[in-house]
Coordinates of N, CA and C in Angstrom, one line a residue:
M1 N 89.1 115.1 -96.7 CA 89.5 114.2 -97.8 C 89.7 114.9 -99.3
P2 N 90.8 114.3 -100.1 CA 90.6 114.9 -101.2 C 90.3 114.8 -102.2
G3 N 90.4 115.5 -103.5 CA 89.1 115.7 -104.0 C 89.2 114.8 -104.9
P4 N 88.9 114.9 -106.2 CA 88.9 113.8 -107.5 C 90.1 113.6 -107.7
A5 N 90.2 112.3 -108.0 CA 91.7 112.5 -109.5 C 91.4 113.0 -110.4
F6 N 92.3 113.8 -110.6 CA 92.7 114.6 -111.7 C 93.7 114.0 -113.0
R7 N 94.5 113.1 -112.5 CA 95.4 112.6 -113.0 C 96.0 111.4 -112.5
T8 N 95.7 110.5 -114.1 CA 95.6 109.1 -112.3 C 96.9 107.6 -112.9
G9 N 97.9 107.2 -112.4 CA 99.1 106.4 -113.0 C 98.8 105.1 -112.4
E10 N 99.5 104.1 -112.5 CA 99.8 103.1 -112.0 C 100.0 102.8 -110.8
A11 N 100.4 103.3 -110.0 CA 100.8 103.3 -108.0 C 99.8 104.6 -107.5
V12 N 99.8 106.5 -108.4 CA 99.1 107.4 -107.4 C 98.5 107.7 -108.6
A13 N 98.1 108.9 -107.8 CA 96.9 109.5 -108.1 C 96.7 111.0 -107.7
L14 N 97.0 111.9 -108.7 CA 96.7 113.2 -108.6 C 95.3 113.6 -108.3
H15 N 95.5 114.2 -107.1 CA 93.9 114.4 -106.4 C 93.5 115.5 -106.3
T16 N 92.9 116.4 -106.5 CA 92.9 118.3 -106.4 C 92.5 118.4 -104.7
V17 N 92.9 119.7 -104.0 CA 93.2 120.2 -103.1 C 91.9 120.7 -102.3
E18 N 91.8 120.3 -101.3 CA 90.3 120.9 -100.7 C 90.7 121.7 -99.2
E19 N 89.3 122.1 -98.9 CA 90.0 123.2 -97.5 C 90.7 121.9 -96.5
D20 N 89.0 120.5 -97.0 CA 89.7 119.7 -95.1 C 90.8 119.0 -95.5
D21 N 91.5 119.2 -96.4 CA 93.1 118.6 -96.2 C 94.4 119.5 -96.0
L22 N 93.6 120.8 -95.5 CA 94.5 121.7 -95.1 C 95.3 121.4 -93.9
E23 N 94.9 120.5 -93.0 CA 95.3 119.8 -91.9 C 96.0 119.4 -91.8
F24 N 96.4 118.1 -93.4 CA 96.9 117.3 -93.3 C 98.3 118.1 -94.2
L25 N 98.4 118.4 -94.9 CA 99.0 120.2 -95.6 C 99.8 120.9 -94.7
K26 N 99.3 121.2 -93.1 CA 100.0 121.8 -92.1 C 100.8 121.0 -91.3
R27 N 100.1 119.8 -91.0 CA 101.4 118.8 -90.4 C 102.1 118.8 -91.0
L28 N 101.7 118.3 -92.6 CA 103.3 117.8 -93.5 C 104.6 119.4 -93.3
R29 N 103.9 120.3 -93.9 CA 104.3 121.4 -94.0 C 105.7 122.3 -93.1
N30 N 104.8 122.2 -91.5 CA 105.6 122.2 -90.5 C 106.5 121.0 -90.2
D31 N 106.6 119.8 -90.5 CA 107.7 118.8 -90.2 C 109.0 119.2 -90.4
P32 N 109.9 119.0 -89.5 CA 111.0 119.2 -89.7 C 111.8 118.4 -90.9
E33 N 111.4 117.4 -90.8 CA 112.5 116.4 -92.7 C 112.1 117.5 -93.6
I34 N 110.4 117.8 -93.8 CA 109.7 118.1 -95.3 C 110.3 119.4 -95.0
R35 N 110.3 120.8 -93.9 CA 110.3 122.1 -94.5 C 111.6 122.5 -94.3
H36 N 112.5 121.3 -94.1 CA 113.8 122.2 -94.4 C 114.6 121.6 -95.6
G37 N 113.6 120.3 -96.4 CA 114.1 119.9 -97.9 C 113.7 121.3 -98.7
M38 N 112.2 122.1 -98.3 CA 111.4 122.5 -98.9 C 111.8 124.1 -99.2
T39 N 113.3 124.0 -97.7 CA 113.6 125.7 -97.7 C 112.0 126.4 -97.2
F40 N 110.8 125.7 -96.0 CA 109.8 126.6 -95.3 C 110.7 127.0 -94.4
S41 N 110.8 128.4 -94.2 CA 111.9 128.7 -92.5 C 110.6 129.1 -91.2
R42 N 109.5 129.6 -91.8 CA 108.5 130.1 -91.0 C 107.7 129.0 -90.4
P43 N 107.2 128.5 -88.9 CA 105.8 128.2 -88.6 C 104.6 128.3 -89.9
E44 N 103.6 127.3 -90.1 CA 102.5 127.6 -90.6 C 101.4 127.7 -89.3
N45 N 100.6 128.4 -89.4 CA 99.9 128.0 -88.0 C 98.5 128.0 -88.9
E46 N 96.6 128.0 -88.3 CA 95.4 127.1 -89.5 C 95.6 128.3 -90.6
T47 N 96.6 130.0 -90.1 CA 95.8 131.2 -90.4 C 96.6 131.3 -91.8
A48 N 98.4 130.8 -91.6 CA 98.8 130.6 -92.8 C 98.5 130.1 -93.2
I49 N 98.6 128.4 -93.6 CA 97.7 127.8 -94.3 C 96.8 127.9 -95.6
E50 N 95.6 128.6 -94.8 CA 94.4 128.7 -95.2 C 94.7 129.9 -96.1
E51 N 95.3 131.1 -95.8 CA 96.5 131.9 -96.9 C 96.8 130.9 -98.4
W52 N 97.7 130.6 -97.6 CA 98.7 129.6 -98.7 C 97.0 129.4 -99.9
F53 N 96.4 128.4 -99.3 CA 94.9 128.0 -99.9 C 94.6 128.8 -100.7
E54 N 94.2 130.1 -100.1 CA 93.7 130.7 -100.9 C 94.3 131.7 -102.3
E55 N 95.2 131.8 -101.7 CA 96.3 132.4 -102.8 C 96.9 131.6 -103.7
H56 N 97.6 130.5 -103.7 CA 97.9 128.8 -104.4 C 96.9 128.0 -105.0
V57 N 96.4 127.9 -103.9 CA 95.6 126.9 -104.7 C 93.7 127.4 -105.6
S58 N 93.1 128.2 -104.5 CA 91.8 128.7 -104.9 C 91.7 129.6 -105.6
E59 N 93.3 130.3 -106.1 CA 93.3 131.1 -107.2 C 92.8 130.0 -108.7
T60 N 92.7 131.5 -109.5 CA 91.8 130.4 -110.9 C 92.2 131.6 -111.8
T61 N 93.3 132.5 -111.7 CA 94.1 133.4 -112.4 C 95.6 132.6 -113.4
G62 N 96.1 132.0 -112.2 CA 97.2 131.7 -112.9 C 97.1 130.4 -113.5
E63 N 98.2 129.6 -114.2 CA 98.3 128.6 -114.7 C 99.1 127.3 -113.8
G64 N 99.4 127.2 -112.6 CA 100.1 126.5 -112.0 C 98.7 126.1 -111.5
A65 N 98.9 124.4 -110.8 CA 98.5 123.2 -110.0 C 98.5 123.2 -109.0
Q66 N 97.8 122.1 -107.7 CA 98.9 121.8 -106.9 C 97.9 120.9 -106.7
F67 N 98.3 119.5 -106.1 CA 98.1 117.7 -106.5 C 98.4 117.4 -104.7
L68 N 97.3 116.6 -104.5 CA 97.8 115.5 -103.1 C 98.3 114.5 -103.9
V69 N 98.9 114.1 -103.5 CA 99.6 112.3 -104.1 C 99.0 111.5 -103.3
C70 N 98.3 110.5 -103.4 CA 97.0 109.3 -103.2 C 97.3 108.6 -103.9
P71 N 97.8 107.2 -103.1 CA 98.3 106.0 -103.8 C 96.9 105.4 -104.5
R72 N 96.5 104.8 -105.7 CA 95.6 104.4 -106.4 C 94.6 103.6 -105.6
D73 N 95.6 102.7 -105.0 CA 94.8 101.6 -103.9 C 93.8 102.0 -102.3
A74 N 94.1 103.5 -102.1 CA 94.0 104.5 -101.4 C 93.9 105.3 -101.7
P75 N 92.8 106.1 -102.8 CA 92.3 107.1 -102.7 C 92.0 108.3 -101.5
G76 N 91.5 108.0 -100.4 CA 91.1 108.8 -99.6 C 92.8 109.1 -98.4
D77 N 93.7 108.7 -99.1 CA 94.9 108.8 -98.0 C 95.9 109.5 -98.3
P78 N 96.1 110.9 -98.1 CA 97.1 111.3 -99.0 C 98.5 111.0 -98.0
V79 N 99.5 111.1 -99.4 CA 100.9 110.6 -98.8 C 102.0 111.9 -99.2
G80 N 101.6 112.8 -100.0 CA 102.2 113.8 -99.8 C 101.5 115.0 -101.1
F81 N 102.5 115.5 -101.9 CA 101.7 116.9 -101.9 C 103.1 117.1 -103.4
V82 N 102.1 117.8 -104.7 CA 103.2 117.8 -106.0 C 102.7 119.6 -106.1
S83 N 103.3 119.9 -107.0 CA 103.0 121.5 -107.2 C 103.8 121.9 -108.6
L84 N 102.8 122.3 -109.1 CA 103.1 122.8 -111.2 C 103.2 124.9 -110.7
F85 N 104.2 125.4 -111.1 CA 103.9 126.8 -110.4 C 105.1 128.2 -110.8
D86 N 104.9 129.0 -111.4 CA 105.4 129.8 -111.7 C 105.7 129.7 -113.2
V87 N 104.2 129.4 -114.0 CA 104.4 129.4 -115.5 C 104.5 130.6 -116.2
E88 N 105.5 130.5 -116.6 CA 105.9 132.1 -117.8 C 105.2 131.5 -119.3
R89 N 104.3 132.2 -119.7 CA 104.5 132.5 -121.3 C 104.6 133.8 -121.7
P90 N 105.3 133.6 -123.2 CA 105.1 132.4 -123.9 C 106.6 131.9 -124.0
E91 N 106.8 132.0 -123.0 CA 108.0 131.1 -122.4 C 108.1 130.0 -122.9
S92 N 106.6 129.1 -122.5 CA 106.5 128.1 -121.9 C 107.2 127.6 -120.7
H93 N 107.4 127.6 -119.9 CA 108.7 127.5 -119.0 C 107.9 127.1 -117.5
G94 N 107.7 126.3 -116.7 CA 107.4 126.2 -115.5 C 108.4 125.3 -114.3
D95 N 108.2 125.7 -112.9 CA 108.6 124.8 -111.6 C 107.8 123.9 -111.3
I96 N 108.6 122.9 -111.0 CA 107.5 121.5 -110.4 C 108.5 122.1 -108.3
A97 N 107.6 121.3 -107.7 CA 107.8 121.2 -106.7 C 107.1 120.0 -105.7
Y98 N 107.7 119.0 -104.9 CA 107.5 118.3 -104.2 C 107.5 117.4 -103.0
F99 N 107.0 117.0 -102.1 CA 107.1 116.1 -100.8 C 106.8 115.2 -100.1
L100 N 106.8 114.6 -99.5 CA 106.5 113.0 -99.0 C 106.1 112.8 -97.6
D101 N 105.5 112.4 -97.5 CA 105.4 112.4 -95.7 C 106.3 111.4 -95.6
P102 N 107.5 111.7 -94.7 CA 108.3 110.8 -93.8 C 108.1 109.3 -93.9
D103 N 106.9 109.0 -93.5 CA 106.5 107.7 -93.0 C 106.3 106.6 -94.3
E104 N 105.5 107.6 -95.6 CA 105.9 106.7 -96.9 C 106.8 106.5 -97.7
R105 N 107.6 107.4 -97.5 CA 108.9 106.9 -98.6 C 109.3 105.8 -98.6
G106 N 110.2 105.7 -99.8 CA 110.0 104.0 -100.0 C 109.6 103.0 -100.4
N107 N 108.7 104.1 -100.7 CA 107.1 103.1 -102.3 C 107.1 103.5 -103.5
G108 N 107.9 104.3 -103.7 CA 107.9 104.8 -105.2 C 107.2 106.1 -105.4
Y109 N 106.1 106.2 -104.5 CA 105.1 107.8 -104.8 C 105.6 109.0 -105.4
A110 N 107.1 109.3 -104.7 CA 106.9 110.4 -105.2 C 107.6 110.5 -107.0
T111 N 108.2 109.7 -106.7 CA 108.6 108.9 -108.5 C 107.4 108.9 -109.4
A112 N 106.8 108.1 -109.0 CA 105.3 108.3 -109.6 C 104.5 109.6 -109.2
A113 N 104.9 110.4 -108.5 CA 103.5 111.3 -108.7 C 104.7 112.4 -109.5
V114 N 106.0 112.6 -109.9 CA 106.9 113.5 -110.3 C 106.6 113.4 -111.5
E115 N 106.5 111.8 -112.3 CA 105.9 111.8 -113.2 C 104.6 111.8 -113.9
L116 N 103.6 112.2 -112.8 CA 102.3 112.6 -113.7 C 102.2 114.2 -113.5
L117 N 102.8 114.6 -112.6 CA 102.8 116.1 -113.0 C 103.8 116.9 -114.3
V118 N 104.9 116.3 -114.4 CA 105.4 116.2 -115.3 C 105.1 116.0 -117.0
G119 N 103.9 114.6 -116.7 CA 103.4 114.7 -117.9 C 102.2 115.8 -117.9
Y120 N 101.4 116.4 -116.8 CA 100.5 117.1 -117.3 C 100.9 118.4 -117.5
A121 N 102.0 118.9 -117.1 CA 103.5 119.4 -117.5 C 103.3 120.0 -119.1
I122 N 103.5 119.0 -119.5 CA 104.5 118.8 -120.5 C 103.4 118.8 -122.1
E123 N 102.9 117.3 -121.4 CA 101.8 117.8 -122.2 C 100.0 118.1 -122.6
E124 N 99.8 118.4 -121.7 CA 97.9 119.2 -120.9 C 98.8 120.5 -120.9
Q125 N 99.5 121.3 -120.2 CA 99.8 122.6 -120.6 C 100.5 122.8 -121.7
R126 N 101.8 122.3 -122.4 CA 102.3 122.4 -123.2 C 103.1 123.2 -122.6
L127 N 104.0 123.0 -121.4 CA 105.0 123.4 -122.0 C 106.1 122.9 -122.2
H128 N 107.2 123.8 -122.3 CA 108.7 123.4 -123.2 C 109.7 122.6 -122.7
R129 N 110.1 123.4 -121.2 CA 110.7 123.2 -120.0 C 109.9 123.1 -118.9
V130 N 110.8 122.2 -118.0 CA 109.8 122.2 -117.2 C 111.4 122.3 -115.6
H131 N 111.4 122.9 -114.8 CA 112.0 123.0 -113.9 C 112.4 123.0 -112.4
A132 N 113.2 121.8 -111.9 CA 112.8 121.6 -110.6 C 114.3 122.0 -109.8
V133 N 114.2 122.0 -108.2 CA 115.8 122.7 -107.8 C 115.3 121.1 -106.4
A134 N 116.7 120.6 -105.9 CA 117.0 120.1 -104.7 C 118.3 120.4 -104.1
L135 N 118.1 120.4 -102.7 CA 118.7 120.4 -102.3 C 120.5 119.8 -102.0
A136 N 121.5 120.1 -102.3 CA 122.6 119.3 -102.4 C 122.8 118.8 -101.3
G137 N 123.0 117.2 -100.9 CA 122.9 116.2 -100.1 C 121.6 115.7 -100.2
N138 N 120.6 116.0 -101.0 CA 119.2 115.6 -100.7 C 118.9 114.6 -101.8
E139 N 119.7 113.1 -101.6 CA 119.7 112.3 -102.2 C 118.8 111.5 -103.0
A140 N 118.0 111.5 -102.6 CA 116.5 110.9 -102.6 C 115.6 111.6 -103.7
S141 N 115.6 113.0 -103.2 CA 114.9 114.2 -104.1 C 115.7 114.5 -105.8
R142 N 117.1 114.1 -105.5 CA 118.0 114.1 -106.9 C 117.4 112.6 -107.5
R143 N 117.5 111.7 -107.2 CA 117.0 110.6 -107.4 C 115.9 110.2 -108.1
V144 N 114.8 111.2 -107.5 CA 113.6 110.5 -108.3 C 113.4 111.9 -109.4
L145 N 113.9 113.0 -109.3 CA 114.0 114.0 -110.5 C 115.5 112.7 -111.8
E146 N 116.1 112.3 -110.8 CA 116.8 111.8 -112.4 C 116.0 110.4 -112.7
R147 N 115.2 109.6 -112.0 CA 114.3 108.6 -112.7 C 113.7 108.8 -113.3
V148 N 113.0 110.6 -113.3 CA 111.7 110.7 -114.1 C 112.8 111.7 -115.1
G149 N 114.3 111.8 -115.5 CA 114.5 111.9 -116.8 C 115.2 113.3 -116.8
F150 N 114.8 114.0 -115.5 CA 115.2 115.9 -115.7 C 117.3 115.7 -115.8
V151 N 117.9 116.7 -116.0 CA 119.3 116.7 -116.3 C 119.5 117.9 -115.4
E152 N 120.6 117.4 -114.4 CA 121.2 118.1 -114.0 C 122.1 119.3 -114.8
E153 N 121.7 120.8 -114.3 CA 122.4 121.7 -114.5 C 123.3 123.0 -113.8
E154 N 123.2 123.0 -113.1 CA 124.1 123.5 -111.7 C 123.7 123.5 -111.1
T155 N 124.9 123.8 -109.7 CA 125.3 123.9 -108.6 C 124.8 125.3 -108.6
R156 N 124.3 125.9 -107.5 CA 124.4 127.1 -107.0 C 124.7 127.5 -105.9
R157 N 125.7 127.5 -105.4 CA 126.7 127.9 -103.6 C 125.5 128.7 -103.1
A158 N 125.1 127.8 -102.2 CA 125.1 129.1 -100.6 C 123.8 130.1 -100.6
E159 N 122.9 129.1 -101.3 CA 121.2 129.5 -102.0 C 120.7 129.6 -101.4
K160 N 120.1 128.6 -100.0 CA 119.4 128.4 -99.7 C 119.4 128.1 -98.6
L161 N 119.0 129.1 -97.5 CA 118.8 129.2 -96.2 C 117.9 127.6 -95.1
V162 N 118.4 127.0 -95.0 CA 118.6 125.9 -94.3 C 118.4 126.0 -92.7
D163 N 117.3 126.1 -91.8 CA 117.6 126.0 -90.7 C 118.8 126.9 -89.8
G164 N 119.2 128.1 -90.6 CA 119.8 129.2 -90.5 C 121.3 128.6 -90.9
E165 N 121.2 127.5 -92.0 CA 122.6 127.5 -92.6 C 122.8 127.7 -94.1
F166 N 123.2 128.0 -94.8 CA 123.4 128.0 -96.3 C 123.2 126.9 -96.9
R167 N 122.8 126.6 -97.9 CA 123.1 125.1 -98.4 C 122.9 125.3 -100.0
D168 N 123.9 124.7 -100.8 CA 123.8 124.4 -102.4 C 122.3 124.1 -102.7
A169 N 122.0 124.4 -103.9 CA 121.0 124.3 -104.4 C 121.2 123.7 -105.8
V170 N 121.2 122.1 -106.4 CA 120.9 121.9 -108.0 C 119.9 122.0 -108.2
S171 N 120.3 122.7 -109.4 CA 118.7 122.9 -110.1 C 118.8 122.1 -111.5
Y172 N 117.6 121.7 -112.2 CA 117.5 120.4 -112.5 C 116.5 121.0 -113.9
S173 N 116.4 120.5 -115.1 CA 115.1 120.6 -115.7 C 115.2 119.6 -116.6
I174 N 113.9 118.9 -117.6 CA 113.5 118.4 -118.4 C 112.9 119.2 -119.4
L175 N 113.1 119.1 -120.9 CA 112.4 119.6 -121.9 C 111.5 118.6 -122.3
A176 N 110.7 119.5 -123.1 CA 109.6 118.2 -123.5 C 109.9 117.5 -124.7
E177 N 111.0 117.7 -125.6 CA 111.2 116.9 -126.6 C 112.2 115.7 -125.9
E178 N 112.7 115.3 -124.6 CA 113.4 114.6 -123.9 C 112.1 113.8 -123.1
W179 N 111.0 114.2 -122.8 CA 110.0 113.5 -122.0 C 109.4 112.3 -123.1
G180 N 109.4 111.3 -122.2 CA 109.1 110.2 -122.9 C 110.7 109.4 -123.3
D181 N 111.4 109.6 -122.7 CA 112.8 109.0 -123.7 C 113.4 108.7 -122.5
S182 N 112.9 108.9 -121.0 CA 113.8 107.9 -119.5 C 112.7 107.2 -119.6

């Protein structure tokens, strides 16, 4: 069961990730529809997901943050995951990533969750620039970023290896002064 709500919006809330949530995350991170979009190439068993949890979620030295996405009307039922990572100081920038259970797509949850995460990154972490990458051809992920106000920067040819094929990656960013203009 997800931990407490850390940041809440109209449609979703971002909840802390607890050890009890690892089965949900293991299922999603191994789902071909998700892992190909996130370019996860190796299967993740219980040991691998526990190591990821210890290294990226439980660690207290970095400035990143990982959250489960839950609908406001169903706070115990996660539908996805968002992450702020690779925060750099004093440059004041960081990266985000997100994925949603394929059965929950089309409800606006991804856009709402990314808005909350970017708000946290800019308003609370005082980041000047937030960066994200979507695979070329992943129009749903690209629409999420564009709806939130991200600007397309560049297409990097054959940058990501997905299911044995190299795919183009599209880089996006949003600056603090652009936040709220979307």
